[in-house]
Every structure is written in C-alpha cells, then in structure tokens.
Amino acid sequence: MKSVDKAKKMIGDHQSFVKYFMISVFVTLIDILVSWGTEFIVPVIYANSIGVLTGFIIQYFMTSKYVYNKKNIKVFIKFFITFLIGFVLADLIIYLFRIIIFENSEKLIVFMISKGFSIVIPFFVMYFIRKKWIGQEAKVKE
C-alpha cells in the first residue's frame, strides 16, 4: 500500500479527530490573535481568558455541527463543562510559564512557548473527555 493510500485510510478511520483537529487549529489562530492583541489592553491572564472564551464560542458551533452532529442544551452543557476544565488548565499553564517560570517576561518567544503549552495540553484533555462524554452520531445523508 502506498504512503498516500495509507494516509487516506488513516484520515478516513479517524475522521472525527481530523475534523476536531482542523477546527481546533482554526480556533487556536483566532485565540492567539485575540490573546496577543488584548495583552496591550489588559493583564496577561485576562488577555488569555478573552482569547480562550472567543475560541470556545466559535469551537462549540463548529464542532457541534461538523464533529458531534448534535446541537442541544445537553450537549452545550457538556461542552461548556469540558471547556471550563480546559479553560482552568490553560490559565494555570499560562500562569506557570509567564509568571513563575519566565518571571513576567513580555518577550514574544515566551508568549509563544506558554501559549503553545496552554493550547496543546488542554486540546488532548478536552478531546478525549468530549469524545467519551458527548460521543458522535452518524450524520444522516440527505
């Protein structure tokens, strides 16, 4: 089997993860831009929180439609609870890196390192919790 065929099969086998990942990449870019931009106006932790909240809203609508194929109050509550877990985890990571490890450094590389860890770790934590708790229904083809 060719490498391309293997890649296509792997993507097909893990389609919900690939969709979730692509949505998360898009949301992450928005989160980073909002966080970085608001750091000039508000303290670091608030700026990160504003970016994460913006991402949550966009991600909920996109993943409920393209990944979980569910959009109701029960799914929203589960999504919001898992968001809160990721939100607290992301802010703790930002605090650990920006305030404790890098001693309030305002350098761009410090921002990128701390933001990177605050994105990657909660991404996997939330994906696996949501996959287990929300699940996925097959989309009916029209």
mmCIF file of C-alpha atoms in Angstrom:
data_model
loop_
_atom_site.group_PDB
_atom_site.id
_atom_site.type_symbol
_atom_site.label_atom_id
_atom_site.label_comp_id
_atom_site.label_asym_id
_atom_site.label_seq_id
_atom_site.Cartn_x
_atom_site.Cartn_y
_atom_site.Cartn_z
ATOM 1 C CA MET A 1 0.000 0.000 0.000
ATOM 2 C CA LYS A 2 1.346 3.401 -0.986
ATOM 3 C CA SER A 3 2.030 6.055 1.611
ATOM 4 C CA VAL A 4 -0.710 8.246 0.162
ATOM 5 C CA ASP A 5 -3.222 5.411 0.392
ATOM 6 C CA LYS A 6 -2.170 4.720 3.989
ATOM 7 C CA ALA A 7 -2.595 8.391 4.859
ATOM 8 C CA LYS A 8 -6.054 8.491 3.241
ATOM 9 C CA LYS A 9 -7.096 5.361 5.126
ATOM 10 C CA MET A 10 -5.813 6.739 8.420
ATOM 11 C CA ILE A 11 -7.657 10.039 7.869
ATOM 12 C CA GLY A 12 -10.823 8.137 6.956
ATOM 13 C CA ASP A 13 -10.533 5.918 10.026
ATOM 14 C CA HIS A 14 -10.109 8.939 12.318
ATOM 15 C CA GLN A 15 -12.317 11.428 10.517
ATOM 16 C CA SER A 16 -13.877 12.927 13.654
ATOM 17 C CA PHE A 17 -10.425 13.538 15.183
ATOM 18 C CA VAL A 18 -9.178 15.150 11.959
ATOM 19 C CA LYS A 19 -12.225 17.452 11.821
ATOM 20 C CA TYR A 20 -11.837 18.292 15.516
ATOM 21 C CA PHE A 21 -8.139 18.986 14.984
ATOM 22 C CA MET A 22 -8.723 21.237 11.961
ATOM 23 C CA ILE A 23 -11.420 23.213 13.775
ATOM 24 C CA SER A 24 -9.096 23.500 16.775
ATOM 25 C CA VAL A 25 -6.272 24.826 14.592
ATOM 26 C CA PHE A 26 -8.587 27.495 13.178
ATOM 27 C CA VAL A 27 -9.892 28.397 16.634
ATOM 28 C CA THR A 28 -6.344 28.432 18.001
ATOM 29 C CA LEU A 29 -5.264 31.008 15.442
ATOM 30 C CA ILE A 30 -8.151 33.222 16.477
ATOM 31 C CA ASP A 31 -7.377 32.608 20.164
ATOM 32 C CA ILE A 32 -3.709 33.575 19.683
ATOM 33 C CA LEU A 33 -4.552 36.740 17.759
ATOM 34 C CA VAL A 34 -7.147 37.838 20.304
ATOM 35 C CA SER A 35 -4.915 36.954 23.290
ATOM 36 C CA TRP A 36 -1.870 38.703 21.912
ATOM 37 C CA GLY A 37 -3.835 41.738 20.803
ATOM 38 C CA THR A 38 -5.600 42.189 24.121
ATOM 39 C CA GLU A 39 -2.350 41.914 26.103
ATOM 40 C CA PHE A 40 -1.768 45.550 25.182
ATOM 41 C CA ILE A 41 -5.011 46.486 26.946
ATOM 42 C CA VAL A 42 -5.446 44.084 29.890
ATOM 43 C CA PRO A 43 -3.184 41.880 32.093
ATOM 44 C CA VAL A 44 -1.795 38.612 30.657
ATOM 45 C CA ILE A 45 -4.229 36.223 32.364
ATOM 46 C CA TYR A 46 -7.251 38.312 31.317
ATOM 47 C CA ALA A 47 -5.957 38.516 27.761
ATOM 48 C CA ASN A 48 -5.548 34.737 27.640
ATOM 49 C CA SER A 49 -9.042 34.306 29.069
ATOM 50 C CA ILE A 50 -10.583 36.583 26.430
ATOM 51 C CA GLY A 51 -8.840 34.602 23.675
ATOM 52 C CA VAL A 52 -9.957 31.269 25.111
ATOM 53 C CA LEU A 53 -13.569 32.435 25.542
ATOM 54 C CA THR A 54 -13.667 33.681 21.962
ATOM 55 C CA GLY A 55 -12.340 30.318 20.803
ATOM 56 C CA PHE A 56 -14.901 28.425 22.902
ATOM 57 C CA ILE A 57 -17.837 30.141 21.233
ATOM 58 C CA ILE A 58 -16.535 29.502 17.729
ATOM 59 C CA GLN A 59 -15.466 25.938 18.524
ATOM 60 C CA TYR A 60 -18.806 24.969 20.060
ATOM 61 C CA PHE A 61 -20.771 25.920 16.958
ATOM 62 C CA MET A 62 -18.299 24.317 14.563
ATOM 63 C CA THR A 63 -17.734 21.032 16.444
ATOM 64 C CA SER A 64 -21.399 20.550 17.320
ATOM 65 C CA LYS A 65 -22.151 20.722 13.595
ATOM 66 C CA TYR A 66 -19.134 19.014 11.990
ATOM 67 C CA VAL A 67 -17.857 16.590 14.658
ATOM 68 C CA TYR A 68 -20.575 15.573 17.114
ATOM 69 C CA ASN A 69 -23.558 16.215 14.825
ATOM 70 C CA LYS A 70 -25.535 17.284 17.882
ATOM 71 C CA LYS A 71 -26.723 20.690 18.952
ATOM 72 C CA ASN A 72 -28.955 20.787 22.014
ATOM 73 C CA ILE A 73 -28.834 22.075 25.588
ATOM 74 C CA LYS A 74 -27.464 18.781 26.961
ATOM 75 C CA VAL A 75 -24.550 18.832 24.508
ATOM 76 C CA PHE A 76 -23.950 22.525 25.193
ATOM 77 C CA ILE A 77 -23.759 21.891 28.951
ATOM 78 C CA LYS A 78 -21.304 19.022 28.478
ATOM 79 C CA PHE A 79 -19.275 21.102 26.052
ATOM 80 C CA PHE A 80 -19.277 24.028 28.492
ATOM 81 C CA ILE A 81 -18.187 21.857 31.444
ATOM 82 C CA THR A 82 -15.312 20.390 29.442
ATOM 83 C CA PHE A 83 -14.487 23.900 28.258
ATOM 84 C CA LEU A 84 -14.226 25.035 31.880
ATOM 85 C CA ILE A 85 -11.795 22.189 32.595
ATOM 86 C CA GLY A 86 -9.658 23.212 29.614
ATOM 87 C CA PHE A 87 -10.011 26.900 30.468
ATOM 88 C CA VAL A 88 -8.745 26.457 34.018
ATOM 89 C CA LEU A 89 -5.963 24.193 32.781
ATOM 90 C CA ALA A 90 -4.929 26.731 30.101
ATOM 91 C CA ASP A 91 -4.857 29.626 32.561
ATOM 92 C CA LEU A 92 -2.868 27.562 35.063
ATOM 93 C CA ILE A 93 -0.340 26.735 32.354
ATOM 94 C CA ILE A 94 -0.130 30.405 31.299
ATOM 95 C CA TYR A 95 0.350 31.443 34.924
ATOM 96 C CA LEU A 96 3.016 28.778 35.479
ATOM 97 C CA PHE A 97 5.002 29.750 32.388
ATOM 98 C CA ARG A 98 4.503 33.516 32.153
ATOM 99 C CA ILE A 99 4.501 34.439 35.837
ATOM 100 C CA ILE A 100 6.550 31.757 37.604
ATOM 101 C CA ILE A 101 8.985 30.250 35.077
ATOM 102 C CA PHE A 102 9.629 33.296 32.872
ATOM 103 C CA GLU A 103 9.122 35.863 35.646
ATOM 104 C CA ASN A 104 6.646 38.169 33.860
ATOM 105 C CA SER A 105 8.659 38.323 30.648
ATOM 106 C CA GLU A 106 6.895 40.107 27.802
ATOM 107 C CA LYS A 107 9.052 38.625 25.033
ATOM 108 C CA LEU A 108 7.217 37.165 22.044
ATOM 109 C CA ILE A 109 9.039 33.813 22.354
ATOM 110 C CA VAL A 110 7.847 33.493 25.956
ATOM 111 C CA PHE A 111 4.300 34.265 24.813
ATOM 112 C CA MET A 112 4.520 31.613 22.088
ATOM 113 C CA ILE A 113 6.003 28.921 24.361
ATOM 114 C CA SER A 114 3.466 29.450 27.121
ATOM 115 C CA LYS A 115 0.562 29.778 24.694
ATOM 116 C CA GLY A 116 1.718 26.625 22.894
ATOM 117 C CA PHE A 117 1.643 24.529 26.048
ATOM 118 C CA SER A 118 -1.671 26.090 27.103
ATOM 119 C CA ILE A 119 -3.163 25.013 23.770
ATOM 120 C CA VAL A 120 -1.707 21.538 23.247
ATOM 121 C CA ILE A 121 -2.290 20.061 26.694
ATOM 122 C CA PRO A 122 -5.938 21.148 27.067
ATOM 123 C CA PHE A 123 -6.612 20.145 23.426
ATOM 124 C CA PHE A 124 -5.934 16.475 24.138
ATOM 125 C CA VAL A 125 -7.559 16.520 27.567
ATOM 126 C CA MET A 126 -10.770 18.046 26.199
ATOM 127 C CA TYR A 127 -10.852 15.940 23.026
ATOM 128 C CA PHE A 128 -10.762 12.636 24.870
ATOM 129 C CA ILE A 129 -13.207 13.744 27.577
ATOM 130 C CA ARG A 130 -15.626 15.073 24.943
ATOM 131 C CA LYS A 131 -15.266 12.007 22.762
ATOM 132 C CA LYS A 132 -16.204 9.789 25.682
ATOM 133 C CA TRP A 133 -18.904 12.034 27.175
ATOM 134 C CA ILE A 134 -20.566 13.626 24.128
ATOM 135 C CA GLY A 135 -19.816 10.918 21.585
ATOM 136 C CA GLN A 136 -20.691 11.155 17.944
ATOM 137 C CA GLU A 137 -23.811 10.326 15.998
ATOM 138 C CA ALA A 138 -23.629 9.345 12.383
ATOM 139 C CA LYS A 139 -24.815 12.154 10.145
ATOM 140 C CA VAL A 140 -27.772 11.128 8.050
ATOM 141 C CA LYS A 141 -27.095 11.760 4.358
ATOM 142 C CA GLU A 142 -29.832 13.741 2.684
#
